[in-house]
PDB file of C-alpha atoms in Angstrom:
ATOM      1  CA  UNK A 636      -0.299  -0.081   0.435  1.00 52.00           C
ATOM      2  CA  UNK A 637       1.404   4.084  -0.768  1.00 57.00           C
ATOM      3  CA  UNK A 638       1.107   6.167   1.710  1.00 66.00           C
ATOM      4  CA  UNK A 639       2.736   8.727   0.428  1.00 77.00           C
ATOM      5  CA  UNK A 640       0.908  11.389   1.592  1.00 82.00           C
ATOM      6  CA  UNK A 641      -1.496  13.440  -1.283  1.00 82.00           C
ATOM      7  CA  UNK A 642      -1.816  17.185  -1.124  1.00 85.00           C
ATOM      8  CA  UNK A 643      -5.263  18.533  -0.851  1.00 91.00           C
ATOM      9  CA  UNK A 644      -6.635  22.033  -1.244  1.00 92.00           C
ATOM     10  CA  UNK A 645      -9.760  22.763   0.234  1.00 93.00           C
ATOM     11  CA  UNK A 646     -12.172  22.821  -3.623  1.00 94.00           C
ATOM     12  CA  UNK A 647     -11.139  18.527  -3.212  1.00 95.00           C
ATOM     13  CA  UNK A 648     -11.385  18.501   1.127  1.00 95.00           C
ATOM     14  CA  UNK A 649     -14.843  19.491   0.362  1.00 96.00           C
ATOM     15  CA  UNK A 650     -15.264  16.844  -2.745  1.00 97.00           C
ATOM     16  CA  UNK A 651     -14.055  13.395  -0.751  1.00 96.00           C
ATOM     17  CA  UNK A 652     -16.296  15.471   2.679  1.00 96.00           C
ATOM     18  CA  UNK A 653     -19.010  15.454   0.364  1.00 96.00           C
ATOM     19  CA  UNK A 654     -19.493  11.422  -1.582  1.00 96.00           C
ATOM     20  CA  UNK A 655     -18.340  10.555   2.221  1.00 95.00           C
ATOM     21  CA  UNK A 656     -21.928  12.003   3.721  1.00 94.00           C
ATOM     22  CA  UNK A 657     -22.678  10.453  -0.403  1.00 95.00           C
ATOM     23  CA  UNK A 658     -21.097   8.270  -2.788  1.00 95.00           C
ATOM     24  CA  UNK A 659     -24.214   8.440  -5.058  1.00 95.00           C
ATOM     25  CA  UNK A 660     -24.730  11.850  -5.258  1.00 96.00           C
ATOM     26  CA  UNK A 661     -24.505  12.426  -9.591  1.00 97.00           C
ATOM     27  CA  UNK A 662     -21.039  15.064 -10.464  1.00 97.00           C
ATOM     28  CA  UNK A 663     -23.064  17.771 -11.376  1.00 97.00           C
ATOM     29  CA  UNK A 664     -24.575  17.753  -7.005  1.00 98.00           C
ATOM     30  CA  UNK A 665     -21.613  17.955  -5.388  1.00 97.00           C
ATOM     31  CA  UNK A 666     -19.674  20.234  -7.691  1.00 98.00           C
ATOM     32  CA  UNK A 667     -23.055  22.791  -6.494  1.00 97.00           C
ATOM     33  CA  UNK A 668     -22.137  22.033  -2.936  1.00 96.00           C
ATOM     34  CA  UNK A 669     -18.764  22.313  -3.338  1.00 96.00           C
ATOM     35  CA  UNK A 670     -18.917  26.302  -5.591  1.00 96.00           C
ATOM     36  CA  UNK A 671     -17.435  24.223  -8.358  1.00 96.00           C
ATOM     37  CA  UNK A 672     -18.766  23.232 -11.678  1.00 97.00           C
ATOM     38  CA  UNK A 673     -19.450  20.170 -12.869  1.00 97.00           C
ATOM     39  CA  UNK A 674     -15.518  19.479 -15.495  1.00 97.00           C
ATOM     40  CA  UNK A 675     -13.564  20.584 -13.203  1.00 96.00           C
ATOM     41  CA  UNK A 676     -15.479  19.284  -9.854  1.00 97.00           C
ATOM     42  CA  UNK A 677     -14.981  15.375 -12.482  1.00 97.00           C
ATOM     43  CA  UNK A 678     -11.742  16.430 -12.861  1.00 97.00           C
ATOM     44  CA  UNK A 679     -11.044  16.495  -9.710  1.00 97.00           C
ATOM     45  CA  UNK A 680     -12.363  13.956  -8.398  1.00 97.00           C
ATOM     46  CA  UNK A 681     -11.267  11.948 -11.117  1.00 97.00           C
ATOM     47  CA  UNK A 682      -7.235  12.862 -10.102  1.00 95.00           C
ATOM     48  CA  UNK A 683      -7.997  11.969  -6.842  1.00 96.00           C
ATOM     49  CA  UNK A 684      -9.336   8.398  -7.892  1.00 96.00           C
ATOM     50  CA  UNK A 685      -6.117   7.870  -9.324  1.00 95.00           C
ATOM     51  CA  UNK A 686      -3.516   9.504  -7.026  1.00 94.00           C
ATOM     52  CA  UNK A 687      -5.654   6.304  -4.917  1.00 94.00           C
ATOM     53  CA  UNK A 688      -6.778   9.119  -2.104  1.00 95.00           C
ATOM     54  CA  UNK A 689     -10.498   8.106  -3.530  1.00 96.00           C
ATOM     55  CA  UNK A 690      -9.999   3.581  -3.368  1.00 95.00           C
ATOM     56  CA  UNK A 691     -13.652   2.429  -4.339  1.00 94.00           C
ATOM     57  CA  UNK A 692     -17.035   2.428  -3.646  1.00 94.00           C
ATOM     58  CA  UNK A 693     -19.595   0.179  -2.115  1.00 91.00           C
ATOM     59  CA  UNK A 694     -22.470   0.455   0.103  1.00 91.00           C
ATOM     60  CA  UNK A 695     -22.616   0.253   3.987  1.00 91.00           C
ATOM     61  CA  UNK A 696     -25.270  -2.252   5.270  1.00 94.00           C
ATOM     62  CA  UNK A 697     -26.507  -2.876   8.595  1.00 95.00           C
ATOM     63  CA  UNK A 698     -24.743  -5.597  10.179  1.00 95.00           C
ATOM     64  CA  UNK A 699     -27.422  -7.773  11.449  1.00 95.00           C
ATOM     65  CA  UNK A 700     -30.457  -6.874   9.174  1.00 96.00           C
ATOM     66  CA  UNK A 701     -27.517  -9.400   6.796  1.00 97.00           C
ATOM     67  CA  UNK A 702     -28.343 -11.484  10.082  1.00 97.00           C
ATOM     68  CA  UNK A 703     -24.644 -11.038  10.962  1.00 98.00           C
ATOM     69  CA  UNK A 704     -25.877 -10.284  15.245  1.00 98.00           C
ATOM     70  CA  UNK A 705     -22.379 -11.173  16.840  1.00 98.00           C
ATOM     71  CA  UNK A 706     -19.248  -8.784  17.241  1.00 98.00           C
ATOM     72  CA  UNK A 707     -16.192 -10.121  17.961  1.00 98.00           C
ATOM     73  CA  UNK A 708     -13.047  -8.631  18.606  1.00 98.00           C
ATOM     74  CA  UNK A 709     -10.376 -10.973  19.116  1.00 98.00           C
ATOM     75  CA  UNK A 710      -6.626 -10.631  20.443  1.00 98.00           C
ATOM     76  CA  UNK A 711      -4.125 -12.531  18.057  1.00 98.00           C
ATOM     77  CA  UNK A 712      -0.550 -14.174  18.318  1.00 98.00           C
ATOM     78  CA  UNK A 713       1.595 -15.607  16.163  1.00 97.00           C
ATOM     79  CA  UNK A 714       4.402 -18.426  17.401  1.00 96.00           C
ATOM     80  CA  UNK A 715       7.732 -16.139  15.332  1.00 94.00           C
ATOM     81  CA  UNK A 716       8.020 -13.007  13.012  1.00 94.00           C
ATOM     82  CA  UNK A 717       9.512 -14.443  10.243  1.00 96.00           C
ATOM     83  CA  UNK A 718       8.298 -12.595   6.759  1.00 97.00           C
ATOM     84  CA  UNK A 719       7.229 -16.054   5.596  1.00 97.00           C
ATOM     85  CA  UNK A 720       4.659 -17.093   8.476  1.00 97.00           C
ATOM     86  CA  UNK A 721       3.282 -13.107   8.469  1.00 97.00           C
ATOM     87  CA  UNK A 722       2.865 -13.459   5.086  1.00 98.00           C
ATOM     88  CA  UNK A 723       0.973 -15.930   5.638  1.00 98.00           C
ATOM     89  CA  UNK A 724      -0.925 -15.423   7.819  1.00 98.00           C
ATOM     90  CA  UNK A 725      -1.352 -12.289   5.966  1.00 98.00           C
ATOM     91  CA  UNK A 726      -3.627 -14.025   3.215  1.00 98.00           C
ATOM     92  CA  UNK A 727      -4.915 -16.588   4.888  1.00 98.00           C
ATOM     93  CA  UNK A 728      -6.397 -13.343   7.208  1.00 98.00           C
ATOM     94  CA  UNK A 729      -7.534 -11.719   3.431  1.00 98.00           C
ATOM     95  CA  UNK A 730      -9.551 -14.315   2.787  1.00 98.00           C
ATOM     96  CA  UNK A 731     -11.499 -15.454   5.562  1.00 98.00           C
ATOM     97  CA  UNK A 732     -15.210 -13.314   4.994  1.00 97.00           C
ATOM     98  CA  UNK A 733     -15.855 -13.168   8.995  1.00 98.00           C
ATOM     99  CA  UNK A 734     -13.012 -10.679   8.706  1.00 98.00           C
ATOM    100  CA  UNK A 735     -13.508  -7.506   8.486  1.00 97.00           C
ATOM    101  CA  UNK A 736     -10.778  -6.363  10.041  1.00 98.00           C
ATOM    102  CA  UNK A 737      -7.043  -6.629  11.071  1.00 98.00           C
ATOM    103  CA  UNK A 738      -4.837  -4.763  12.783  1.00 98.00           C
ATOM    104  CA  UNK A 739      -1.162  -5.714  12.778  1.00 97.00           C
ATOM    105  CA  UNK A 740      -0.760  -4.269  16.308  1.00 97.00           C
ATOM    106  CA  UNK A 741       2.319  -3.074  18.946  1.00 95.00           C
ATOM    107  CA  UNK A 742       1.562  -4.162  22.447  1.00 93.00           C
ATOM    108  CA  UNK A 743       0.020  -7.583  23.880  1.00 95.00           C
ATOM    109  CA  UNK A 744      -1.247  -9.013  20.532  1.00 97.00           C
ATOM    110  CA  UNK A 745      -0.074  -9.153  17.207  1.00 98.00           C
ATOM    111  CA  UNK A 746      -3.384  -8.635  15.489  1.00 98.00           C
ATOM    112  CA  UNK A 747      -6.193  -6.939  16.774  1.00 98.00           C
ATOM    113  CA  UNK A 748      -8.879  -8.635  14.410  1.00 98.00           C
ATOM    114  CA  UNK A 749     -12.516  -8.078  13.843  1.00 98.00           C
ATOM    115  CA  UNK A 750     -14.610 -10.918  13.418  1.00 98.00           C
ATOM    116  CA  UNK A 751     -18.785 -10.699  11.987  1.00 98.00           C
ATOM    117  CA  UNK A 752     -20.518 -14.170  12.403  1.00 98.00           C
ATOM    118  CA  UNK A 753     -24.025 -14.699  12.657  1.00 98.00           C
ATOM    119  CA  UNK A 754     -24.448 -15.814  16.768  1.00 98.00           C
ATOM    120  CA  UNK A 755     -22.228 -17.560  18.983  1.00 98.00           C
ATOM    121  CA  UNK A 756     -22.868 -21.185  18.118  1.00 98.00           C
ATOM    122  CA  UNK A 757     -20.845 -19.395  14.404  1.00 98.00           C
ATOM    123  CA  UNK A 758     -18.374 -18.235  16.358  1.00 98.00           C
ATOM    124  CA  UNK A 759     -17.873 -21.752  18.426  1.00 98.00           C
ATOM    125  CA  UNK A 760     -17.687 -23.264  14.836  1.00 98.00           C
ATOM    126  CA  UNK A 761     -15.109 -20.119  12.948  1.00 98.00           C
ATOM    127  CA  UNK A 762     -13.014 -20.172  16.522  1.00 97.00           C
ATOM    128  CA  UNK A 763     -12.071 -24.282  15.989  1.00 97.00           C
ATOM    129  CA  UNK A 764     -12.821 -24.546  12.344  1.00 97.00           C
ATOM    130  CA  UNK A 765     -10.840 -22.179  10.958  1.00 97.00           C
ATOM    131  CA  UNK A 766      -9.467 -19.328  13.701  1.00 97.00           C
ATOM    132  CA  UNK A 767      -6.769 -21.678  15.255  1.00 97.00           C
ATOM    133  CA  UNK A 768      -6.555 -23.071  12.319  1.00 96.00           C
ATOM    134  CA  UNK A 769      -4.697 -19.557  11.028  1.00 97.00           C
ATOM    135  CA  UNK A 770      -1.106 -20.222  10.178  1.00 96.00           C
ATOM    136  CA  UNK A 771       1.252 -19.565  12.989  1.00 96.00           C
ATOM    137  CA  UNK A 772      -1.650 -19.334  15.816  1.00 97.00           C
ATOM    138  CA  UNK A 773      -0.815 -19.492  19.084  1.00 97.00           C
ATOM    139  CA  UNK A 774      -2.891 -17.203  21.039  1.00 96.00           C
ATOM    140  CA  UNK A 775      -6.575 -15.965  20.737  1.00 97.00           C
ATOM    141  CA  UNK A 776      -7.937 -14.304  23.519  1.00 98.00           C
ATOM    142  CA  UNK A 777     -12.140 -13.876  21.753  1.00 98.00           C
ATOM    143  CA  UNK A 778     -14.257 -10.061  23.908  1.00 98.00           C
ATOM    144  CA  UNK A 779     -17.913 -10.769  22.500  1.00 98.00           C
ATOM    145  CA  UNK A 780     -18.725  -6.610  21.950  1.00 98.00           C
ATOM    146  CA  UNK A 781     -21.835  -6.292  23.612  1.00 97.00           C
ATOM    147  CA  UNK A 782     -22.694  -3.012  22.547  1.00 96.00           C
ATOM    148  CA  UNK A 783     -21.503  -0.872  18.964  1.00 94.00           C
ATOM    149  CA  UNK A 784     -21.671   3.101  20.339  1.00 96.00           C
ATOM    150  CA  UNK A 785     -19.210   4.483  17.302  1.00 94.00           C
ATOM    151  CA  UNK A 786     -18.600   2.898  14.089  1.00 91.00           C
ATOM    152  CA  UNK A 787     -18.142   5.702  11.744  1.00 89.00           C
ATOM    153  CA  UNK A 788     -16.591   4.832   7.859  1.00 88.00           C
ATOM    154  CA  UNK A 789     -16.511   8.880   7.620  1.00 89.00           C
ATOM    155  CA  UNK A 790     -12.275   9.557   7.976  1.00 91.00           C
ATOM    156  CA  UNK A 791     -12.787  12.950   9.248  1.00 91.00           C
ATOM    157  CA  UNK A 792     -11.125  14.737   6.713  1.00 89.00           C
ATOM    158  CA  UNK A 793     -11.468  18.621   7.155  1.00 84.00           C
ATOM    159  CA  UNK A 794     -10.391  22.407   4.792  1.00 58.00           C
ATOM    160  CA  UNK A 795      -8.851  23.339   7.377  1.00 59.00           C
ATOM    161  CA  UNK A 796      -6.056  20.786   7.163  1.00 61.00           C
ATOM    162  CA  UNK A 797      -6.221  21.895   3.538  1.00 53.00           C
ATOM    163  CA  UNK A 798      -2.576  23.061   2.499  1.00 49.00           C
ATOM    164  CA  UNK A 799      -1.135  26.994   3.483  1.00 41.00           C
ATOM    165  CA  UNK A 800      -1.141  27.598  -0.114  1.00 43.00           C
ATOM    166  CA  UNK A 801      -3.994  26.851  -1.050  1.00 43.00           C
ATOM    167  CA  UNK A 802      -4.988  27.724  -5.333  1.00 42.00           C
ATOM    168  CA  UNK A 803      -8.033  29.132  -6.797  1.00 41.00           C
ATOM    169  CA  UNK A 804     -11.547  26.930  -6.444  1.00 41.00           C
ATOM    170  CA  UNK A 805      -9.976  25.742  -9.900  1.00 39.00           C
ATOM    171  CA  UNK A 806      -6.274  24.212  -9.905  1.00 40.00           C
ATOM    172  CA  UNK A 807      -4.879  21.866  -6.919  1.00 42.00           C
ATOM    173  CA  UNK A 808      -1.957  19.705  -6.956  1.00 46.00           C
ATOM    174  CA  UNK A 809      -2.072  15.948  -7.388  1.00 48.00           C
ATOM    175  CA  UNK A 810       1.019  13.551  -7.538  1.00 43.00           C
ATOM    176  CA  UNK A 811       3.111  17.187  -7.153  1.00 43.00           C
ATOM    177  CA  UNK A 812       1.424  18.521 -10.085  1.00 43.00           C
ATOM    178  CA  UNK A 813      -0.301  20.976 -10.956  1.00 42.00           C
ATOM    179  CA  UNK A 814      -4.210  20.996 -11.901  1.00 42.00           C
TER     180      UNK A 814
END
């Protein structure tokens, strides 16, 4: 994953805020909300997609309405930290649909996983049938989520974070080039 920071001006940040609020808006609707005409707005969106700032679009699904009532936070440790074992573990995690998030962490756990399943019986089956069998797993500590207080998918991009050298609304920097 490329973690190079992309310089965004205030108009591009407003576009991101609008897309995160409702990605089903037309370019015309977004342009009106951010104070641009359609063509420059469309170009900014395409530039941000090409630069990897916008990675994709998706629908937000209510997990409980589709029968995924149980959320479990799982702390996992590996037996070794060799490059090959870590790669195998991470590939296996990526291929496991019940694991919806995986974080490599410092502290007591090597990884923190978020697992979604219909219920406790399915989690027990998942635990013994898949999780314990992931490459290198030596320790698993499960915490059942009682209530989800906040599950925000919008990133806190703010106009105040735009660069001090903001350009007029028709130009901006993406990948170091003025557009």
